[in-house]
GROMACS .gro file of C-alpha atoms in nm:
model
  369
    1MET     CA    1  -7.474  -6.947 -17.517
    2LYS     CA    2  -7.495  -7.309 -17.344
    3ARG     CA    3  -7.396  -7.602 -17.628
    4LEU     CA    4  -7.574  -7.906 -17.556
    5GLY     CA    5  -7.523  -8.269 -17.746
    6ASP     CA    6  -7.686  -8.410 -18.019
    7THR     CA    7  -8.053  -8.438 -18.058
    8ARG     CA    8  -8.259  -8.739 -18.191
    9GLY     CA    9  -8.112  -9.008 -17.965
   10ALA     CA   10  -7.749  -8.949 -18.078
   11THR     CA   11  -7.538  -9.255 -17.929
   12PRO     CA   12  -7.170  -9.216 -17.784
   13HIS     CA   13  -7.044  -9.406 -18.097
   14MET     CA   14  -7.209  -9.099 -18.302
   15ARG     CA   15  -7.047  -8.850 -18.108
   16ARG     CA   16  -6.706  -8.999 -18.126
   17ARG     CA   17  -6.750  -9.049 -18.510
   18ASP     CA   18  -6.827  -8.662 -18.523
   19ALA     CA   19  -6.518  -8.597 -18.321
   20ILE     CA   20  -6.318  -8.809 -18.534
   21LYS     CA   21  -6.457  -8.645 -18.871
   22THR     CA   22  -6.398  -8.296 -18.693
   23LEU     CA   23  -6.039  -8.376 -18.612
   24GLY     CA   24  -5.990  -8.499 -18.985
   25ILE     CA   25  -6.104  -8.167 -19.101
   26GLY     CA   26  -5.775  -8.036 -19.245
   27ALA     CA   27  -5.722  -8.345 -19.480
   28LEU     CA   28  -6.129  -8.319 -19.608
   29THR     CA   29  -6.081  -7.948 -19.689
   30ALA     CA   30  -5.753  -7.937 -19.820
   31THR     CA   31  -5.850  -7.845 -20.174
   32ALA     CA   32  -6.160  -7.667 -20.264
   33GLY     CA   33  -6.383  -7.795 -20.511
   34CYS     CA   34  -6.696  -8.004 -20.607
   35LEU     CA   35  -6.733  -8.348 -20.458
   36GLY     CA   36  -6.884  -8.663 -20.650
   37GLY     CA   37  -6.982  -9.033 -20.605
   38PHE     CA   38  -6.889  -9.205 -20.267
   39GLU     CA   39  -6.685  -8.886 -20.128
   40GLN     CA   40  -7.021  -8.692 -20.186
   41GLN     CA   41  -7.248  -8.925 -19.988
   42SER     CA   42  -7.014  -8.949 -19.719
   43ALA     CA   43  -6.958  -8.587 -19.696
   44TRP     CA   44  -7.343  -8.512 -19.667
   45ARG     CA   45  -7.385  -8.813 -19.437
   46ASP     CA   46  -7.121  -8.700 -19.194
   47PRO     CA   47  -6.997  -8.367 -19.286
   48PRO     CA   48  -6.680  -8.197 -19.186
   49LEU     CA   49  -6.715  -7.904 -18.915
   50VAL     CA   50  -6.490  -7.631 -18.889
   51GLU     CA   51  -6.260  -7.642 -18.603
   52ASP     CA   52  -6.185  -7.332 -18.399
   53ARG     CA   53  -6.489  -7.180 -18.523
   54PRO     CA   54  -6.535  -6.808 -18.455
   55ASP     CA   55  -6.827  -6.643 -18.225
   56ALA     CA   56  -6.941  -6.463 -18.567
   57VAL     CA   57  -7.064  -6.577 -18.927
   58TYR     CA   58  -6.821  -6.791 -19.108
   59LEU     CA   59  -6.790  -6.965 -19.399
   60PRO     CA   60  -6.876  -7.338 -19.333
   61ALA     CA   61  -6.653  -7.645 -19.446
   62ILE     CA   62  -6.892  -7.778 -19.721
   63THR     CA   63  -7.184  -7.579 -19.898
   64GLU     CA   64  -7.477  -7.746 -20.027
   65GLY     CA   65  -7.702  -7.669 -20.315
   66MET     CA   66  -8.081  -7.731 -20.370
   67LYS     CA   67  -8.341  -7.796 -20.588
   68MET     CA   68  -8.698  -7.693 -20.620
   69TYR     CA   69  -9.003  -7.907 -20.647
   70GLY     CA   70  -9.253  -7.630 -20.695
   71LYS     CA   71  -9.369  -7.288 -20.627
   72THR     CA   72  -9.756  -7.189 -20.558
   73THR     CA   73  -9.986  -6.933 -20.369
   74THR     CA   74 -10.263  -7.021 -20.118
   75GLY     CA   75 -10.459  -6.717 -19.950
   76PRO     CA   76 -10.226  -6.431 -19.906
   77PHE     CA   77  -9.931  -6.656 -19.922
   78GLY     CA   78  -9.680  -6.743 -20.173
   79VAL     CA   79  -9.479  -7.096 -20.080
   80ALA     CA   80  -9.187  -7.292 -20.256
   81LEU     CA   81  -9.107  -7.630 -20.156
   82THR     CA   82  -8.728  -7.718 -20.193
   83TYR     CA   83  -8.501  -7.987 -20.125
   84SER     CA   84  -8.142  -8.087 -20.044
   85TYR     CA   85  -7.954  -8.367 -19.873
   86PRO     CA   86  -8.031  -8.455 -19.536
   87HIS     CA   87  -7.798  -8.231 -19.355
   88ARG     CA   88  -7.698  -8.133 -18.989
   89PHE     CA   89  -7.856  -7.800 -18.862
   90TRP     CA   90  -7.868  -7.655 -18.538
   91THR     CA   91  -8.196  -7.573 -18.308
   92VAL     CA   92  -8.223  -7.312 -18.066
   93ALA     CA   93  -8.420  -7.284 -17.736
   94GLY     CA   94  -8.341  -6.987 -17.511
   95THR     CA   95  -8.016  -6.959 -17.489
   96GLU     CA   96  -7.952  -7.342 -17.563
   97LEU     CA   97  -7.807  -7.464 -17.891
   98GLN     CA   98  -7.859  -7.816 -18.010
   99LYS     CA   99  -7.692  -7.988 -18.301
  100THR     CA  100  -7.943  -8.212 -18.501
  101VAL     CA  101  -7.731  -8.484 -18.666
  102VAL     CA  102  -7.818  -8.705 -18.998
  103GLU     CA  103  -7.994  -9.041 -18.890
  104ALA     CA  104  -7.941  -9.338 -19.113
  105ASP     CA  105  -8.306  -9.335 -19.261
  106ASP     CA  106  -8.333  -8.961 -19.314
  107SER     CA  107  -8.415  -8.926 -19.700
  108LEU     CA  108  -8.391  -8.558 -19.768
  109HIS     CA  109  -8.401  -8.219 -19.600
  110LEU     CA  110  -8.715  -8.044 -19.702
  111MET     CA  111  -8.770  -7.670 -19.717
  112ALA     CA  112  -9.070  -7.441 -19.742
  113SER     CA  113  -9.019  -7.055 -19.815
  114LEU     CA  114  -9.322  -6.834 -19.713
  115TRP     CA  115  -9.396  -6.471 -19.822
  116ASP     CA  116  -9.667  -6.235 -19.874
  117LYS     CA  117  -9.775  -6.307 -20.241
  118GLU     CA  118  -9.840  -5.908 -20.278
  119THR     CA  119  -9.513  -5.748 -20.173
  120GLY     CA  120  -9.285  -6.047 -20.162
  121THR     CA  121  -9.237  -5.979 -19.802
  122VAL     CA  122  -9.077  -6.287 -19.600
  123LEU     CA  123  -9.296  -6.397 -19.331
  124PRO     CA  124  -9.112  -6.548 -18.991
  125ILE     CA  125  -9.358  -6.752 -18.788
  126ASP     CA  126  -9.222  -6.860 -18.464
  127ALA     CA  127  -9.405  -7.174 -18.418
  128GLY     CA  128  -9.266  -7.306 -18.778
  129LEU     CA  129  -9.463  -7.454 -19.020
  130THR     CA  130  -9.546  -7.855 -19.071
  131ILE     CA  131  -9.504  -8.065 -19.379
  132GLU     CA  132  -9.680  -8.341 -19.392
  133VAL     CA  133  -9.607  -8.606 -19.639
  134LEU     CA  134  -9.838  -8.867 -19.811
  135ARG     CA  135  -9.787  -9.161 -20.078
  136ASP     CA  136 -10.117  -9.260 -20.273
  137GLY     CA  137 -10.304  -9.083 -20.021
  138ASP     CA  138 -10.180  -9.262 -19.749
  139PHE     CA  139  -9.993  -9.067 -19.453
  140VAL     CA  140  -9.620  -9.117 -19.451
  141THR     CA  141  -9.489  -8.873 -19.195
  142GLU     CA  142  -9.520  -8.510 -19.095
  143GLU     CA  143  -9.275  -8.313 -18.907
  144LEU     CA  144  -9.225  -7.970 -18.767
  145ALA     CA  145  -9.037  -7.751 -19.040
  146TYR     CA  146  -8.800  -7.549 -18.801
  147PRO     CA  147  -8.794  -7.124 -18.902
  148MET     CA  148  -8.423  -7.149 -18.993
  149LEU     CA  149  -8.144  -6.924 -19.147
  150SER     CA  150  -7.901  -7.047 -19.417
  151GLN     CA  151  -7.655  -6.825 -19.579
  152GLN     CA  152  -7.782  -6.945 -19.916
  153MET     CA  153  -8.130  -6.971 -19.868
  154GLY     CA  154  -8.186  -6.679 -19.600
  155MET     CA  155  -8.502  -6.714 -19.395
  156HIS     CA  156  -8.724  -7.042 -19.447
  157TYR     CA  157  -8.863  -7.341 -19.289
  158GLY     CA  158  -8.664  -7.694 -19.295
  159SER     CA  159  -8.609  -8.038 -19.156
  160ASN     CA  160  -8.516  -8.364 -19.234
  161TYR     CA  161  -8.754  -8.616 -19.323
  162VAL     CA  162  -8.810  -8.997 -19.365
  163LEU     CA  163  -8.954  -9.148 -19.692
  164ASP     CA  164  -9.097  -9.442 -19.784
  165GLY     CA  165  -8.840  -9.544 -20.083
  166GLN     CA  166  -8.814  -9.381 -20.415
  167GLY     CA  167  -9.117  -9.297 -20.587
  168ASP     CA  168  -9.430  -9.019 -20.617
  169TYR     CA  169  -9.549  -8.810 -20.286
  170GLU     CA  170  -9.772  -8.522 -20.210
  171ALA     CA  171  -9.628  -8.289 -19.970
  172ARG     CA  172  -9.914  -8.041 -19.773
  173VAL     CA  173  -9.735  -7.713 -19.625
  174HIS     CA  174  -9.955  -7.638 -19.351
  175ILE     CA  175  -9.937  -7.270 -19.251
  176GLY     CA  176 -10.064  -7.118 -18.896
  177THR     CA  177 -10.179  -6.778 -18.825
  178VAL     CA  178  -9.910  -6.526 -18.861
  179SER     CA  179 -10.087  -6.275 -18.648
  180LYS     CA  180 -10.011  -6.510 -18.351
  181SER     CA  181  -9.649  -6.448 -18.380
  182LEU     CA  182  -9.640  -6.094 -18.468
  183HIS     CA  183  -9.796  -5.750 -18.470
  184THR     CA  184  -9.931  -5.658 -18.824
  185THR     CA  185  -9.944  -5.295 -18.944
  186GLY     CA  186 -10.045  -5.091 -19.258
  187ALA     CA  187 -10.184  -5.326 -19.540
  188PHE     CA  188 -10.065  -5.616 -19.358
  189ALA     CA  189 -10.317  -5.567 -19.061
  190ASP     CA  190 -10.547  -5.842 -19.042
  191ARG     CA  191 -10.425  -5.988 -19.357
  192PHE     CA  192 -10.272  -6.303 -19.213
  193GLU     CA  193 -10.573  -6.436 -18.981
  194SER     CA  194 -10.668  -6.770 -19.149
  195ALA     CA  195 -10.448  -7.075 -19.114
  196GLU     CA  196 -10.370  -7.218 -19.513
  197THR     CA  197 -10.252  -7.534 -19.677
  198ALA     CA  198 -10.013  -7.555 -19.975
  199SER     CA  199 -10.015  -7.889 -20.172
  200PHE     CA  200  -9.726  -8.008 -20.385
  201GLU     CA  201  -9.694  -8.327 -20.599
  202PHE     CA  202  -9.292  -8.452 -20.619
  203SER     CA  203  -9.115  -8.751 -20.714
  204PHE     CA  204  -8.805  -8.861 -20.457
  205ASN     CA  205  -8.514  -9.008 -20.696
  206THR     CA  206  -8.186  -9.034 -20.534
  207ASP     CA  207  -7.993  -8.994 -20.849
  208LYS     CA  208  -8.187  -8.671 -20.881
  209LEU     CA  209  -8.087  -8.600 -20.500
  210TYR     CA  210  -7.707  -8.690 -20.584
  211ASP     CA  211  -7.710  -8.399 -20.864
  212VAL     CA  212  -7.737  -8.161 -20.594
  213GLU     CA  213  -7.418  -7.953 -20.602
  214LEU     CA  214  -7.192  -8.008 -20.302
  215LYS     CA  215  -6.871  -7.775 -20.243
  216ARG     CA  216  -6.620  -7.772 -20.002
  217LEU     CA  217  -6.444  -7.429 -19.932
  218GLY     CA  218  -6.106  -7.535 -19.878
  219ASP     CA  219  -5.882  -7.290 -19.702
  220LYS     CA  220  -6.135  -7.046 -19.676
  221ALA     CA  221  -6.368  -7.260 -19.434
  222GLY     CA  222  -6.352  -7.102 -19.085
  223SER     CA  223  -6.305  -6.758 -19.221
  224ARG     CA  224  -6.546  -6.481 -19.123
  225GLY     CA  225  -6.785  -6.428 -19.434
  226ALA     CA  226  -7.095  -6.580 -19.575
  227VAL     CA  227  -7.189  -6.775 -19.901
  228PRO     CA  228  -7.379  -6.568 -20.130
  229ALA     CA  229  -7.728  -6.602 -20.099
  230MET     CA  230  -7.888  -6.816 -20.405
  231GLU     CA  231  -8.116  -6.687 -20.691
  232MET     CA  232  -8.402  -6.899 -20.631
  233MET     CA  233  -8.638  -6.861 -20.929
  234GLY     CA  234  -8.814  -6.569 -20.762
  235VAL     CA  235  -8.840  -6.710 -20.436
  236PRO     CA  236  -8.750  -6.425 -20.174
  237THR     CA  237  -8.490  -6.492 -19.900
  238GLY     CA  238  -8.587  -6.261 -19.649
  239LYS     CA  239  -8.310  -5.978 -19.710
  240ALA     CA  240  -8.390  -5.676 -19.488
  241LYS     CA  241  -8.479  -5.340 -19.682
  242GLY     CA  242  -8.188  -5.090 -19.745
  243ILE     CA  243  -8.117  -4.830 -19.504
  244ASP     CA  244  -8.245  -4.540 -19.748
  245GLU     CA  245  -8.554  -4.733 -19.799
  246LEU     CA  246  -8.672  -4.701 -19.451
  247PRO     CA  247  -8.918  -4.428 -19.308
  248GLY     CA  248  -8.788  -4.188 -18.994
  249THR     CA  249  -8.468  -4.058 -18.901
  250HIS     CA  250  -8.213  -4.270 -18.872
  251LEU     CA  251  -8.007  -4.281 -18.545
  252GLY     CA  252  -7.728  -4.488 -18.674
  253ARG     CA  253  -7.608  -4.847 -18.697
  254LYS     CA  254  -7.436  -5.084 -18.410
  255THR     CA  255  -7.263  -5.418 -18.434
  256SER     CA  256  -7.314  -5.634 -18.164
  257ALA     CA  257  -7.284  -6.039 -18.162
  258ASP     CA  258  -7.202  -5.972 -18.528
  259ALA     CA  259  -7.532  -5.864 -18.617
  260PHE     CA  260  -7.624  -5.520 -18.753
  261PHE     CA  261  -7.856  -5.304 -18.552
  262ASP     CA  262  -8.023  -4.985 -18.728
  263ALA     CA  263  -8.249  -4.753 -18.510
  264PHE     CA  264  -8.502  -4.545 -18.630
  265VAL     CA  265  -8.764  -4.275 -18.488
  266VAL     CA  266  -9.074  -4.184 -18.684
  267ASP     CA  267  -9.230  -3.877 -18.527
  268ASP     CA  268  -9.574  -3.955 -18.573
  269GLY     CA  269  -9.657  -4.339 -18.497
  270ALA     CA  270  -9.998  -4.343 -18.578
  271ARG     CA  271  -9.987  -4.552 -18.895
  272PHE     CA  272  -9.795  -4.818 -18.647
  273ASP     CA  273 -10.102  -4.823 -18.405
  274VAL     CA  274  -9.895  -4.595 -18.147
  275ASP     CA  275  -9.940  -4.251 -17.996
  276GLY     CA  276  -9.648  -4.026 -17.986
  277SER     CA  277  -9.333  -4.160 -18.155
  278TYR     CA  278  -9.243  -4.483 -18.287
  279VAL     CA  279  -8.916  -4.590 -18.230
  280TYR     CA  280  -8.815  -4.922 -18.411
  281VAL     CA  281  -8.504  -5.156 -18.488
  282SER     CA  282  -8.413  -5.332 -18.803
  283ALA     CA  283  -8.168  -5.614 -18.746
  284ARG     CA  284  -7.968  -5.809 -18.991
  285THR     CA  285  -7.722  -6.036 -19.075
  286PRO     CA  286  -7.363  -5.946 -19.177
  287HIS     CA  287  -7.281  -6.013 -19.524
  288ASN     CA  288  -7.608  -6.090 -19.696
  289GLY     CA  289  -7.822  -5.877 -19.468
  290PHE     CA  290  -8.103  -6.128 -19.393
  291ILE     CA  291  -8.385  -6.025 -19.144
  292LEU     CA  292  -8.290  -6.132 -18.796
  293PRO     CA  293  -8.634  -6.226 -18.633
  294MET     CA  294  -8.743  -6.348 -18.312
  295MET     CA  295  -8.521  -6.201 -18.070
  296GLY     CA  296  -8.600  -6.016 -17.722
  297ILE     CA  297  -8.531  -5.649 -17.704
  298ARG     CA  298  -8.567  -5.368 -17.448
  299ALA     CA  299  -8.497  -5.019 -17.501
  300THR     CA  300  -8.461  -4.745 -17.256
  301VAL     CA  301  -8.514  -4.401 -17.333
  302GLU     CA  302  -8.304  -4.133 -17.114
  303ARG     CA  303  -8.318  -3.732 -17.117
  304GLY     CA  304  -8.125  -3.486 -16.925
  305GLY     CA  305  -8.060  -3.771 -16.665
  306THR     CA  306  -8.436  -3.878 -16.635
  307THR     CA  307  -8.538  -4.207 -16.765
  308VAL     CA  308  -8.858  -4.182 -16.982
  309VAL     CA  309  -8.868  -4.528 -17.095
  310ASP     CA  310  -8.751  -4.790 -16.853
  311GLY     CA  311  -8.654  -5.123 -17.021
  312ASP     CA  312  -8.958  -5.125 -17.230
  313ARG     CA  313  -8.993  -5.463 -17.455
  314LEU     CA  314  -9.003  -5.397 -17.840
  315ARG     CA  315  -9.272  -5.576 -18.025
  316PRO     CA  316  -9.185  -5.798 -18.335
  317THR     CA  317  -9.381  -5.636 -18.609
  318LEU     CA  318  -9.433  -5.701 -18.973
  319ASP     CA  319  -9.523  -5.373 -19.191
  320PRO     CA  320  -9.521  -5.358 -19.553
  321GLU     CA  321  -9.289  -5.071 -19.601
  322ILE     CA  322  -9.043  -5.178 -19.303
  323GLY     CA  323  -9.095  -5.538 -19.333
  324TYR     CA  324  -9.004  -5.722 -18.999
  325HIS     CA  325  -8.846  -5.498 -18.727
  326TYR     CA  326  -8.896  -5.449 -18.346
  327GLY     CA  327  -9.081  -5.131 -18.249
  328LEU     CA  328  -9.169  -4.926 -17.949
  329ALA     CA  329  -9.425  -4.673 -17.879
  330ALA     CA  330  -9.296  -4.323 -17.709
  331ASP     CA  331  -9.497  -4.043 -17.603
  332THR     CA  332  -9.214  -3.791 -17.717
  333VAL     CA  333  -8.852  -3.844 -17.840
  334GLU     CA  334  -8.659  -3.509 -17.845
  335SER     CA  335  -8.314  -3.401 -17.975
  336GLY     CA  336  -8.047  -3.496 -17.700
  337ASP     CA  337  -8.214  -3.818 -17.584
  338THR     CA  338  -8.040  -4.134 -17.554
  339VAL     CA  339  -8.189  -4.471 -17.668
  340THR     CA  340  -8.012  -4.770 -17.499
  341LEU     CA  341  -8.106  -5.120 -17.644
  342GLU     CA  342  -8.048  -5.453 -17.465
  343VAL     CA  343  -8.088  -5.802 -17.649
  344ASP     CA  344  -8.205  -6.048 -17.348
  345VAL     CA  345  -8.324  -6.328 -17.586
  346PRO     CA  346  -8.103  -6.454 -17.905
  347PRO     CA  347  -8.269  -6.513 -18.237
  348GLN     CA  348  -8.495  -6.810 -18.197
  349VAL     CA  349  -8.428  -6.982 -18.535
  350ALA     CA  350  -8.247  -7.282 -18.623
  351ARG     CA  351  -7.919  -7.221 -18.818
  352HIS     CA  352  -7.724  -7.403 -19.075
  353ASP     CA  353  -7.366  -7.420 -19.051
  354GLY     CA  354  -7.183  -7.087 -19.059
  355TYR     CA  355  -7.479  -6.914 -18.857
  356GLU     CA  356  -7.464  -7.131 -18.560
  357THR     CA  357  -7.159  -6.944 -18.318
  358ALA     CA  358  -7.307  -6.603 -18.417
  359PHE     CA  359  -7.592  -6.387 -18.266
  360TRP     CA  360  -7.539  -6.508 -17.882
  361SER     CA  361  -7.352  -6.275 -17.665
  362PHE     CA  362  -7.482  -5.916 -17.714
  363ASP     CA  363  -7.341  -5.603 -17.606
  364THR     CA  364  -7.567  -5.306 -17.455
  365MET     CA  365  -7.606  -5.055 -17.734
  366GLN     CA  366  -7.665  -4.674 -17.742
  367PHE     CA  367  -7.822  -4.458 -17.996
  368ASP     CA  368  -7.821  -4.064 -17.966
  369ILE     CA  369  -8.098  -3.843 -18.082
   0.00000   0.00000   0.00000
């Protein structure tokens, strides 16, 4: 993983300020608990960052709550719009990680959750969504909402937004075509072909924003683990299905770069649009079990010293029974075969604190059939 500097025009003064805050984390997190008043605003404007973070999922120094502006449906989609303080997050491009800092004029962090309204399956779109904001019908701003992972919200889309003061607004969540990002199978085939827009009326009030809970984790910060996922009024968080719910023969679980990989083989892959067997992988985070989308995974299948599948790329696929997974057609898979997985592209999703150091350097994984 290559870590770069702050995005959005960070100055040397801002980087120096971040370093000072990082060095002062021991004092800031000495006592766990909720924050209030000036201390609260200072915390979200320039939050402490755990020093000596592990190359794994860890408990952040501060956790931020969220509140909901609304929930609706449009076409086949369920959509929720939520908000929190403007906050730091980390974007991913290939193997590079960049920190996006809170700017002085950022008003709030807007988040959209997206799912299939019939099954509740969360829908990862690699191009993200856009959220357009209007006031009295006039354009205010439109920003890309990055596909993003949070320990509390799971898989969602978000970014920091600049508004034109307090008052009433309309937010339009523009959703692209899911099938451009994913192969869809079963009842999901051809289900998400049209672009849709969900509209929300909301009032921006700084007093209500400051009511969102901020909590520091004290001595727990930096230890391996995750904050439990929120219960968000029926909004799915993107938890992967339980192993016992998934079809096919389970070949086992491997852990690499602090991610869990469960491999399966289905003898008759016709339902997944393949001839012969279907080999698939369900990848998820530890602790909260969220799906890990937008990876590049290759598979090699060997039989008695002969290579029968040679480094073929698994296809990101969305299926109503399996959910988000990575699948591969294999003519036949037999007892005694060995399946080797190699991750050559880490998850291309932005991360909140606690996920940014995990899921980078993957070891080769081997499964025996």
